[in-house]
């Protein structure tokens, strides 16, 4: 997927998120994040949007912590979110492809990294906001879902930060049954960070499979795995230990 597509997703998904937050009410519980109310979700995502924007807008080349969460609530909090989301979209749109700034995953450029990362950040949290409404969650395009699975498996969980570890070598297969053709990934688990390879490169101890969009959300622990075969302990291990630490 190209940068312009990711930027469009950031724009669209942010609007869906704030619309769902307003409809649910800021005091509503978020079923997919049981410790959060909608106001916590809006504050978190708005802070991440501003954090990402600052790296690009100020050409920051070293890591800095994000700003604190605002004490705003009600309509003021929603307006704060809209302002930060619009600034992120504008910054992504206006940042030159050759601009340099800090990132934490390999990418063709810092702009490509931030557009992709914020597209998936915003999409996952949009589904959280919609879950608080109790309505059907808006669809996720299969191609975009595959892109997100790749970012998660080949990027986020390739880092030392990943807590998905096994005491002895095990193999987890991830299989998307659509999008538009079947796609598979082989995740080698050990005492170190997971190592993911495209394709069925080794016999699997466990396979999780399903349509790409459902599998994407399941890998982000927003839904149960659609299908599990083999040793279910590996699927349970993923759910217990795969929470993401961004840096």
Coordinates of N, CA and C in Angstrom, one line a residue:
X1 N 0.8 -1.2 0.0 CA 0.0 0.0 0.0 C 0.9 1.2 0.0
X2 N 0.4 2.3 -0.8 CA 1.3 3.5 -0.8 C 0.9 4.5 0.2
X3 N 1.8 5.5 0.3 CA 1.6 6.5 1.4 C 0.3 7.2 1.3
X4 N -0.2 7.6 0.1 CA -1.4 8.3 -0.1 C -2.6 7.5 0.4
X5 N -2.6 6.2 0.2 CA -3.6 5.3 0.7 C -3.7 5.3 2.2
X6 N -2.5 5.2 2.9 CA -2.4 5.2 4.3 C -2.9 6.6 4.9
X7 N -2.6 7.7 4.2 CA -3.0 9.0 4.7 C -4.5 9.1 4.6
X8 N -5.1 8.6 3.5 CA -6.6 8.6 3.4 C -7.2 7.8 4.5
X9 N -6.6 6.6 4.9 CA -7.2 5.8 5.9 C -7.1 6.6 7.3
X10 N -6.0 7.2 7.5 CA -5.9 8.1 8.8 C -7.0 9.1 8.8
X11 N -7.3 9.7 7.7 CA -8.3 10.8 7.7 C -9.7 10.1 7.9
X12 N -10.0 9.1 7.2 CA -11.3 8.5 7.3 C -11.6 7.9 8.6
X13 N -10.6 7.1 9.1 CA -10.8 6.4 10.4 C -10.9 7.3 11.6
X14 N -10.1 8.4 11.6 CA -10.2 9.4 12.7 C -11.6 10.0 12.7
X15 N -12.2 10.3 11.6 CA -13.6 10.8 11.6 C -14.6 9.8 12.1
X16 N -14.4 8.6 11.7 CA -15.3 7.5 12.2 C -15.1 7.3 13.7
X17 N -13.9 7.4 14.2 CA -13.6 7.3 15.6 C -14.4 8.3 16.4
X18 N -14.2 9.6 16.1 CA -14.8 10.7 16.9 C -16.3 10.6 16.8
X19 N -16.8 10.2 15.6 CA -18.3 10.1 15.5 C -18.8 9.0 16.4
X20 N -18.1 7.9 16.5 CA -18.5 6.8 17.3 C -18.4 7.2 18.8
X21 N -17.3 7.9 19.1 CA -17.2 8.4 20.5 C -18.3 9.3 20.9
X22 N -18.7 10.2 20.1 CA -19.8 11.1 20.4 C -21.1 10.3 20.5
X23 N -21.3 9.3 19.7 CA -22.5 8.6 19.7 C -22.6 7.7 21.0
X24 N -21.5 7.1 21.4 CA -21.5 6.2 22.5 C -21.6 7.0 23.8
X25 N -21.0 8.2 23.9 CA -20.9 9.0 25.1 C -19.5 8.7 25.7
X26 N -18.9 9.8 26.2 CA -17.5 9.6 26.7 C -17.4 8.8 28.0
X27 N -18.5 8.6 28.7 CA -18.5 7.7 29.9 C -18.8 6.3 29.6
X28 N -19.1 5.9 28.4 CA -19.4 4.5 28.0 C -18.1 3.6 28.2
X29 N -18.4 2.4 28.6 CA -17.3 1.4 28.7 C -16.9 1.0 27.3
X30 N -15.6 0.6 27.1 CA -15.1 0.2 25.9 C -14.9 -1.3 26.0
X31 N -15.7 -2.2 25.4 CA -15.7 -3.6 25.6 C -14.3 -4.2 25.2
X32 N -13.7 -3.7 24.1 CA -12.5 -4.2 23.6 C -11.2 -3.8 24.5
X33 N -11.4 -2.8 25.3 CA -10.4 -2.3 26.2 C -11.0 -2.2 27.6
X34 N -11.2 -3.2 28.3 CA -12.1 -3.2 29.5 C -11.7 -2.2 30.6
X35 N -10.5 -1.8 30.6 CA -10.1 -0.8 31.7 C -10.4 0.6 31.3
X36 N -10.9 0.8 30.1 CA -11.1 2.2 29.5 C -12.6 2.5 29.4
X37 N -12.9 3.9 29.6 CA -14.1 4.5 29.1 C -13.7 5.2 27.8
X38 N -14.8 5.6 27.1 CA -14.5 6.2 25.8 C -13.6 7.4 25.9
X39 N -13.8 8.2 27.0 CA -12.9 9.4 27.2 C -11.5 9.0 27.2
X40 N -11.1 7.9 27.8 CA -9.7 7.4 27.9 C -9.2 7.1 26.5
X41 N -10.1 6.5 25.7 CA -9.7 6.1 24.3 C -9.4 7.4 23.5
X42 N -10.3 8.4 23.6 CA -10.2 9.6 22.9 C -8.9 10.3 23.3
X43 N -8.6 10.4 24.6 CA -7.4 11.0 25.1 C -6.2 10.3 24.6
X44 N -6.2 9.0 24.7 CA -5.0 8.3 24.3 C -4.7 8.5 22.8
X45 N -5.7 8.3 21.9 CA -5.5 8.4 20.5 C -5.2 9.8 20.1
X46 N -5.8 10.8 20.7 CA -5.5 12.1 20.4 C -4.0 12.5 20.8
X47 N -3.6 11.9 21.9 CA -2.2 12.1 22.3 C -1.2 11.5 21.3
X48 N -1.5 10.3 20.9 CA -0.6 9.6 19.9 C -0.6 10.4 18.6
X49 N -1.8 10.9 18.2 CA -1.8 11.7 16.9 C -0.8 12.9 17.1
X50 N -0.9 13.6 18.2 CA 0.0 14.8 18.4 C 1.4 14.4 18.5
X51 N 1.7 13.2 19.1 CA 3.1 12.7 19.3 C 3.7 12.4 17.9
X52 N 2.9 11.8 17.0 CA 3.4 11.5 15.7 C 3.6 12.7 14.9
X53 N 2.6 13.6 15.0 CA 2.7 14.9 14.2 C 4.0 15.7 14.6
X54 N 4.4 15.7 15.9 CA 5.5 16.5 16.3 C 6.8 15.9 15.7
X55 N 7.0 14.6 15.5 CA 8.2 14.1 14.9 C 8.3 14.6 13.5
X56 N 7.3 14.6 12.8 CA 7.3 15.0 11.4 C 7.4 16.5 11.2
X57 N 6.6 17.2 11.9 CA 6.5 18.7 11.8 C 7.8 19.4 12.2
X58 N 8.4 18.8 13.3 CA 9.6 19.4 13.9 C 10.8 18.7 13.4
X59 N 10.7 17.7 12.6 CA 11.8 16.9 12.1 C 12.7 16.4 13.2
X60 N 12.0 15.9 14.3 CA 12.7 15.4 15.4 C 13.5 14.1 15.0
X61 N 14.7 14.0 15.3 CA 15.5 12.8 14.9 C 15.8 11.9 16.1
X62 N 15.4 12.3 17.3 CA 15.6 11.5 18.5 C 14.2 11.2 19.2
X63 N 14.1 10.1 19.9 CA 12.9 9.8 20.6 C 12.6 10.8 21.7
X64 N 11.3 11.1 21.8 CA 10.8 11.9 22.9 C 9.4 11.3 23.3
X65 N 9.2 11.3 24.6 CA 7.9 10.9 25.1 C 6.8 11.8 24.5
X66 N 5.6 11.2 24.4 CA 4.4 12.0 24.1 C 4.0 13.0 25.2
X67 N 3.2 13.9 24.9 CA 2.7 14.8 25.9 C 1.8 14.2 26.8
X68 N 1.4 14.8 27.9 CA 0.5 14.2 28.8 C -0.9 14.2 28.3
X69 N -1.8 13.5 28.9 CA -3.2 13.4 28.5 C -3.9 14.6 29.0
X70 N -4.8 15.2 28.3 CA -5.5 16.4 28.7 C -6.5 16.1 29.7
X71 N -6.8 17.1 30.5 CA -7.9 17.0 31.5 C -9.2 17.4 31.0
X72 N -9.3 17.7 29.7 CA -10.5 18.1 29.0 C -11.6 17.0 29.1
X73 N -12.8 17.3 28.9 CA -13.9 16.3 28.9 C -15.0 16.9 28.0
X74 N -16.0 16.1 27.7 CA -17.2 16.6 27.0 C -16.8 17.1 25.6
X75 N -17.6 18.1 25.2 CA -17.4 18.6 23.9 C -16.0 19.2 23.6
X76 N -15.4 19.7 24.7 CA -14.0 20.2 24.5 C -13.0 19.1 24.2
X77 N -13.2 18.0 24.8 CA -12.3 16.8 24.5 C -12.5 16.4 23.1
X78 N -13.7 16.3 22.6 CA -13.9 15.9 21.2 C -13.3 16.9 20.3
X79 N -13.5 18.2 20.6 CA -12.9 19.2 19.7 C -11.4 19.1 19.7
X80 N -10.8 18.8 20.9 CA -9.3 18.7 21.0 C -8.9 17.5 20.1
X81 N -9.6 16.4 20.1 CA -9.3 15.3 19.3 C -9.4 15.7 17.8
X82 N -10.4 16.3 17.4 CA -10.6 16.7 16.0 C -9.5 17.6 15.5
X83 N -9.0 18.5 16.4 CA -8.0 19.4 16.1 C -6.7 18.7 15.8
X84 N -6.3 17.8 16.7 CA -5.1 17.0 16.6 C -5.1 16.1 15.4
X85 N -6.3 15.5 15.2 CA -6.4 14.6 14.0 C -6.2 15.3 12.7
X86 N -6.9 16.5 12.6 CA -6.7 17.3 11.4 C -5.3 17.7 11.2
X87 N -4.6 18.1 12.3 CA -3.2 18.5 12.2 C -2.3 17.3 11.7
X88 N -2.6 16.1 12.2 CA -1.9 14.9 11.7 C -2.1 14.7 10.2
X89 N -3.3 14.7 9.8 CA -3.6 14.5 8.3 C -2.9 15.6 7.5
X90 N -2.9 16.8 8.0 CA -2.3 17.9 7.2 C -0.8 17.8 7.2
X91 N -0.2 17.3 8.3 CA 1.3 17.1 8.4 C 1.7 16.0 7.5
X92 N 1.0 14.9 7.5 CA 1.3 13.7 6.7 C 1.2 14.2 5.2
X93 N 0.2 14.9 4.9 CA 0.0 15.3 3.5 C 1.1 16.3 3.0
X94 N 1.6 17.1 3.9 CA 2.5 18.2 3.6 C 4.0 17.8 3.8
X95 N 4.3 16.7 4.4 CA 5.7 16.3 4.6 C 6.3 15.7 3.4
X96 N 7.5 16.2 3.0 CA 8.1 15.7 1.8 C 8.6 14.3 2.0
X97 N 8.5 13.5 0.9 CA 9.0 12.1 1.0 C 10.4 11.8 1.5
X98 N 11.2 12.9 1.3 CA 12.6 12.7 1.7 C 12.9 13.3 3.1
X99 N 11.9 13.8 3.8 CA 12.1 14.4 5.1 C 12.6 13.3 6.1
X100 N 13.5 13.7 7.0 CA 14.1 12.8 8.0 C 13.5 13.1 9.4
X101 N 13.1 12.1 10.1 CA 12.7 12.2 11.5 C 12.8 10.8 12.1
X102 N 12.6 10.7 13.4 CA 12.7 9.5 14.2 C 11.6 8.5 13.8
X103 N 11.9 7.2 13.7 CA 10.9 6.2 13.6 C 11.4 5.0 14.4
X104 N 10.5 4.0 14.5 CA 11.0 2.8 15.3 C 10.8 1.5 14.5
X105 N 10.5 1.5 13.2 CA 10.4 0.3 12.4 C 11.0 0.6 11.1
X106 N 11.6 -0.3 10.4 CA 12.1 -0.1 9.0 C 11.0 0.3 8.1
X107 N 11.3 1.2 7.2 CA 10.3 1.7 6.2 C 11.0 2.3 5.1
X108 N 10.3 2.5 3.9 CA 10.9 3.2 2.8 C 11.3 4.6 3.1
X109 N 10.6 5.2 4.0 CA 10.9 6.6 4.4 C 10.2 6.9 5.8
X110 N 10.7 7.9 6.5 CA 9.9 8.2 7.7 C 8.5 8.6 7.5
X111 N 8.2 9.2 6.4 CA 6.8 9.6 6.0 C 6.0 8.3 5.8
X112 N 6.6 7.3 5.1 CA 5.9 6.1 4.9 C 5.6 5.3 6.2
X113 N 6.6 5.4 7.1 CA 6.4 4.7 8.4 C 5.3 5.4 9.2
X114 N 5.3 6.7 9.3 CA 4.3 7.3 10.2 C 2.9 7.3 9.5
X115 N 2.8 7.3 8.2 CA 1.5 7.2 7.6 C 0.9 5.8 7.9
X116 N 1.7 4.8 7.7 CA 1.3 3.4 7.9 C 0.9 3.2 9.4
X117 N 1.8 3.6 10.3 CA 1.6 3.4 11.7 C 0.4 4.1 12.2
X118 N 0.2 5.3 11.8 CA -1.0 6.0 12.3 C -2.3 5.5 11.6
X119 N -2.2 5.0 10.4 CA -3.4 4.4 9.8 C -3.9 3.2 10.6
X120 N -2.9 2.3 11.1 CA -3.3 1.2 11.8 C -3.7 1.5 13.3
X121 N -2.9 2.5 13.9 CA -3.3 3.0 15.2 C -4.7 3.5 15.2
X122 N -5.1 4.3 14.3 CA -6.4 4.9 14.2 C -7.5 3.9 13.9
X123 N -7.2 3.0 13.0 CA -8.2 2.0 12.7 C -8.5 1.1 13.9
X124 N -7.5 0.6 14.6 CA -7.8 -0.3 15.7 C -8.6 0.5 16.8
X125 N -8.2 1.7 17.0 CA -8.9 2.4 18.1 C -10.3 2.9 17.6
X126 N -10.5 3.0 16.3 CA -11.9 3.3 15.8 C -12.8 2.1 16.1
X127 N -12.2 0.9 15.9 CA -13.1 -0.3 16.3 C -13.4 -0.3 17.7
X128 N -12.4 0.2 18.6 CA -12.7 0.3 20.0 C -13.9 1.2 20.3
X129 N -13.8 2.4 19.6 CA -14.9 3.4 19.8 C -16.2 2.8 19.4
X130 N -16.2 2.1 18.2 CA -17.5 1.6 17.7 C -18.0 0.4 18.6
X131 N -17.1 -0.3 19.2 CA -17.5 -1.4 20.1 C -18.3 -0.8 21.3
X132 N -18.0 0.4 21.7 CA -18.7 1.1 22.8 C -20.1 1.5 22.5
X133 N -20.4 1.6 21.2 CA -21.7 1.9 20.7 C -22.6 0.7 20.7
X134 N -22.1 -0.5 20.7 CA -22.8 -1.7 20.6 C -23.4 -2.0 19.2
X135 N -22.9 -1.2 18.2 CA -23.3 -1.4 16.8 C -22.3 -2.3 16.1
X136 N -22.7 -2.6 14.8 CA -21.8 -3.3 14.0 C -20.6 -2.5 13.7
X137 N -19.4 -3.1 13.7 CA -18.2 -2.3 13.5 C -18.0 -2.1 12.0
X138 N -17.6 -0.9 11.6 CA -17.4 -0.6 10.2 C -16.4 -1.5 9.5
X139 N -16.6 -1.9 8.3 CA -15.7 -2.9 7.7 C -14.3 -2.4 7.5
X140 N -13.4 -3.3 7.4 CA -12.0 -3.1 7.2 C -11.6 -3.8 5.9
X141 N -11.0 -3.0 4.9 CA -10.6 -3.6 3.7 C -9.6 -4.7 3.8
X142 N -9.8 -5.8 3.1 CA -8.9 -7.0 3.2 C -7.5 -6.7 2.9
X143 N -7.2 -5.9 1.9 CA -5.8 -5.5 1.6 C -5.2 -4.7 2.7
X144 N -5.9 -3.8 3.3 CA -5.4 -3.0 4.4 C -5.2 -3.9 5.6
X145 N -6.1 -4.9 5.8 CA -5.9 -5.8 7.0 C -4.7 -6.6 6.8
X146 N -4.4 -7.1 5.6 CA -3.1 -7.8 5.4 C -1.9 -6.9 5.7
X147 N -2.0 -5.7 5.2 CA -0.9 -4.7 5.5 C -0.7 -4.6 7.0
X148 N -1.8 -4.6 7.8 CA -1.7 -4.4 9.2 C -1.1 -5.7 9.9
X149 N -1.5 -6.9 9.3 CA -1.0 -8.1 9.9 C 0.5 -8.1 9.7
X150 N 1.0 -7.7 8.5 CA 2.4 -7.6 8.2 C 3.1 -6.7 9.1
X151 N 2.6 -5.5 9.3 CA 3.2 -4.5 10.2 C 3.3 -5.1 11.6
X152 N 2.3 -5.8 12.1 CA 2.3 -6.4 13.4 C 3.3 -7.5 13.5
X153 N 3.3 -8.5 12.6 CA 4.1 -9.6 12.7 C 5.6 -9.4 12.3
X154 N 5.8 -8.7 11.2 CA 7.1 -8.5 10.7 C 7.8 -7.3 11.3
X155 N 7.0 -6.4 11.9 CA 7.5 -5.1 12.5 C 7.4 -5.1 14.0
X156 N 6.2 -4.9 14.5 CA 6.1 -4.6 15.9 C 6.6 -5.8 16.8
X157 N 6.3 -7.0 16.4 CA 6.7 -8.1 17.2 C 8.1 -8.7 16.8
X158 N 8.8 -8.0 15.9 CA 10.2 -8.4 15.7 C 11.1 -7.7 16.6
X159 N 10.6 -6.8 17.4 CA 11.5 -6.0 18.3 C 11.7 -6.7 19.7
X160 N 12.7 -6.3 20.4 CA 13.0 -6.9 21.7 C 11.8 -6.6 22.6
X161 N 11.0 -5.6 22.4 CA 9.9 -5.3 23.2 C 8.9 -6.4 23.3
X162 N 8.8 -7.2 22.3 CA 7.7 -8.2 22.2 C 7.9 -9.2 23.4
X163 N 6.8 -9.5 24.0 CA 6.8 -10.4 25.1 C 6.3 -11.8 24.7
X164 N 6.0 -12.0 23.4 CA 5.6 -13.3 22.9 C 6.8 -14.2 22.9
X165 N 7.0 -14.9 23.9 CA 8.2 -15.8 24.0 C 7.7 -17.2 24.4
X166 N 8.5 -18.2 24.0 CA 8.2 -19.6 24.4 C 9.5 -20.2 25.0
X167 N 9.4 -21.1 26.0 CA 10.5 -21.7 26.6 C 11.3 -22.7 25.7
X168 N 10.5 -23.2 24.7 CA 11.2 -24.1 23.7 C 10.6 -23.7 22.3
X169 N 11.4 -24.0 21.3 CA 10.9 -23.5 19.9 C 9.6 -24.1 19.6
X170 N 8.7 -23.2 19.1 CA 7.3 -23.5 18.7 C 7.1 -22.7 17.4
X171 N 6.1 -23.2 16.6 CA 5.8 -22.5 15.4 C 4.3 -22.2 15.3
X172 N 3.9 -21.0 15.1 CA 2.6 -20.5 15.0 C 2.3 -20.1 13.5
X173 N 1.3 -20.7 12.9 CA 1.0 -20.2 11.5 C -0.2 -19.3 11.6
X174 N -0.1 -18.2 10.8 CA -1.2 -17.3 10.6 C -1.6 -17.3 9.2
X175 N -2.9 -17.6 9.0 CA -3.4 -17.8 7.6 C -4.6 -16.9 7.3
X176 N -4.5 -15.9 6.4 CA -5.6 -15.1 6.0 C -6.3 -15.8 4.7
X177 N -7.5 -16.1 4.8 CA -8.2 -16.9 3.8 C -8.7 -16.1 2.6
X178 N -8.5 -14.8 2.6 CA -9.0 -14.0 1.5 C -7.9 -13.0 1.1
X179 N -8.2 -11.8 0.7 CA -7.4 -10.6 0.6 C -6.3 -10.5 -0.5
X180 N -6.7 -10.6 -1.7 CA -7.8 -11.3 -2.3 C -7.4 -12.8 -2.5
X181 N -6.2 -13.1 -2.3 CA -5.8 -14.6 -2.4 C -5.3 -14.9 -1.0
X182 N -5.2 -16.2 -0.7 CA -4.8 -16.7 0.6 C -3.4 -16.2 0.9
X183 N -3.1 -15.8 2.1 CA -1.8 -15.3 2.6 C -1.4 -16.0 3.9
X184 N -0.2 -16.5 4.0 CA 0.2 -17.1 5.2 C 1.5 -16.5 5.7
X185 N 1.7 -16.7 7.0 CA 2.9 -16.2 7.7 C 3.3 -17.3 8.7
X186 N 4.6 -17.6 8.9 CA 5.1 -18.5 9.8 C 5.8 -17.8 10.9
X187 N 5.3 -17.9 12.2 CA 5.9 -17.2 13.3 C 6.6 -18.2 14.2
X188 N 8.0 -18.0 14.2 CA 8.8 -18.9 15.0 C 9.0 -18.3 16.4
X189 N 8.5 -19.1 17.4 CA 8.6 -18.6 18.8 C 9.7 -19.3 19.5
X190 N 10.4 -18.5 20.4 CA 11.5 -19.1 21.2 C 11.6 -18.2 22.4
X191 N 12.8 -18.2 23.0 CA 13.1 -17.4 24.2 C 13.4 -15.9 23.7
X192 N 13.6 -15.7 22.4 CA 13.9 -14.4 21.9 C 12.6 -13.8 21.2
X193 N 12.7 -12.7 20.6 CA 11.6 -12.1 19.9 C 11.1 -13.0 18.8
X194 N 9.8 -13.0 18.5 CA 9.3 -13.9 17.4 C 10.0 -13.5 16.1
X195 N 10.2 -14.5 15.3 CA 10.7 -14.3 13.9 C 9.7 -14.7 12.9
X196 N 9.2 -13.8 12.1 CA 8.1 -14.1 11.2 C 8.6 -14.2 9.7
X197 N 8.2 -15.2 9.0 CA 8.5 -15.3 7.6 C 7.2 -15.4 6.8
X198 N 7.2 -14.8 5.6 CA 6.1 -15.0 4.7 C 6.0 -16.4 4.2
X199 N 4.8 -17.0 4.1 CA 4.6 -18.3 3.6 C 4.7 -19.4 4.7
X200 N 4.4 -20.6 4.2 CA 4.4 -21.7 5.1 C 5.7 -22.4 5.1
X201 N 6.7 -21.8 5.8 CA 8.1 -22.2 5.7 C 8.5 -23.3 6.7
X202 N 7.6 -23.7 7.6 CA 7.9 -24.7 8.6 C 6.6 -25.3 9.1
X203 N 6.7 -26.6 9.5 CA 5.5 -27.2 10.1 C 5.0 -26.5 11.3
X204 N 3.7 -26.3 11.4 CA 3.1 -25.5 12.5 C 2.6 -26.3 13.6
X205 N 2.9 -25.8 14.9 CA 2.3 -26.5 16.0 C 0.9 -26.0 16.2
X206 N 0.5 -24.8 15.7 CA -0.8 -24.2 15.9 C -1.0 -23.3 14.7
X207 N -2.2 -23.3 14.2 CA -2.6 -22.3 13.1 C -3.8 -21.5 13.5
X208 N -3.7 -20.2 13.3 CA -4.9 -19.4 13.5 C -5.2 -18.8 12.1
X209 N -6.5 -18.9 11.8 CA -6.9 -18.5 10.4 C -8.3 -17.9 10.4
X210 N -8.6 -17.2 9.2 CA -9.8 -16.6 9.0 C -9.7 -15.5 8.0
X211 N -10.8 -14.8 7.7 CA -10.8 -13.7 6.8 C -9.8 -12.6 7.4
X212 N -9.1 -11.9 6.5 CA -8.0 -11.0 6.9 C -8.5 -10.0 7.9
X213 N -9.7 -9.4 7.7 CA -10.1 -8.3 8.6 C -10.3 -8.8 10.0
X214 N -10.9 -10.0 10.2 CA -11.2 -10.6 11.5 C -9.9 -11.0 12.1
X215 N -9.0 -11.6 11.3 CA -7.7 -12.0 11.8 C -6.8 -10.9 12.3
X216 N -6.9 -9.8 11.6 CA -6.2 -8.5 11.9 C -6.6 -8.1 13.3
X217 N -7.9 -8.0 13.5 CA -8.4 -7.5 14.8 C -8.2 -8.6 15.9
X218 N -8.2 -9.8 15.6 CA -7.8 -10.9 16.6 C -6.4 -10.8 17.0
X219 N -5.5 -10.5 16.1 CA -4.1 -10.4 16.4 C -3.8 -9.2 17.3
X220 N -4.7 -8.2 17.2 CA -4.6 -7.0 18.0 C -5.5 -7.2 19.3
X221 N -6.0 -8.4 19.5 CA -6.7 -8.8 20.7 C -8.0 -8.0 20.8
X222 N -8.6 -7.7 19.7 CA -10.0 -7.1 19.7 C -11.1 -8.1 19.4
X223 N -10.8 -9.2 18.9 CA -11.7 -10.3 18.6 C -11.1 -11.6 18.9
X224 N -11.9 -12.7 19.2 CA -11.3 -14.0 19.3 C -10.8 -14.5 17.9
X225 N -9.8 -15.4 17.9 CA -9.4 -15.9 16.6 C -10.5 -16.6 15.9
X226 N -10.7 -16.4 14.6 CA -11.8 -17.0 13.9 C -11.7 -18.6 14.0
X227 N -10.6 -19.1 13.7 CA -10.3 -20.6 13.7 C -9.0 -20.8 14.3
X228 N -8.9 -21.9 15.1 CA -7.7 -22.3 15.8 C -7.6 -23.8 15.6
X229 N -6.5 -24.3 15.0 CA -6.2 -25.7 14.9 C -4.8 -26.0 15.4
X230 N -4.6 -27.3 15.9 CA -3.4 -27.6 16.5 C -3.4 -27.3 18.0
X231 N -2.3 -27.0 18.6 CA -2.2 -26.7 20.0 C -2.7 -25.3 20.4
X232 N -3.9 -25.3 21.1 CA -4.5 -24.0 21.4 C -3.7 -23.2 22.4
X233 N -2.7 -23.8 23.0 CA -1.9 -23.1 24.0 C -1.1 -21.9 23.3
X234 N -0.7 -22.1 22.0 CA 0.0 -21.1 21.4 C -0.9 -19.9 21.0
X235 N -2.1 -20.2 20.7 CA -3.1 -19.1 20.4 C -3.3 -18.3 21.8
X236 N -3.4 -19.1 22.8 CA -3.6 -18.4 24.2 C -2.4 -17.6 24.6
X237 N -1.2 -18.1 24.2 CA 0.0 -17.4 24.5 C 0.0 -16.1 23.8
X238 N -0.4 -16.1 22.6 CA -0.4 -14.8 21.8 C -1.4 -13.8 22.5
X239 N -2.5 -14.3 22.9 CA -3.5 -13.4 23.5 C -3.0 -12.8 24.9
X240 N -2.3 -13.6 25.6 CA -1.8 -13.3 26.9 C -0.7 -12.3 26.9
X241 N 0.2 -12.4 25.8 CA 1.5 -11.7 25.9 C 1.7 -10.7 24.7
X242 N 0.8 -10.5 23.9 CA 1.1 -9.7 22.7 C 0.7 -8.2 22.8
X243 N 0.4 -7.7 23.9 CA 0.1 -6.3 24.1 C 1.3 -5.5 23.6
X244 N 1.1 -4.4 22.9 CA 2.2 -3.7 22.3 C 2.7 -2.5 23.2
X245 N 4.0 -2.4 23.3 CA 4.7 -1.3 23.9 C 5.3 -0.6 22.7
X246 N 4.9 0.7 22.5 CA 5.3 1.4 21.2 C 6.8 1.5 21.0
X247 N 7.5 1.9 22.0 CA 8.9 2.2 21.7 C 9.7 1.0 22.0

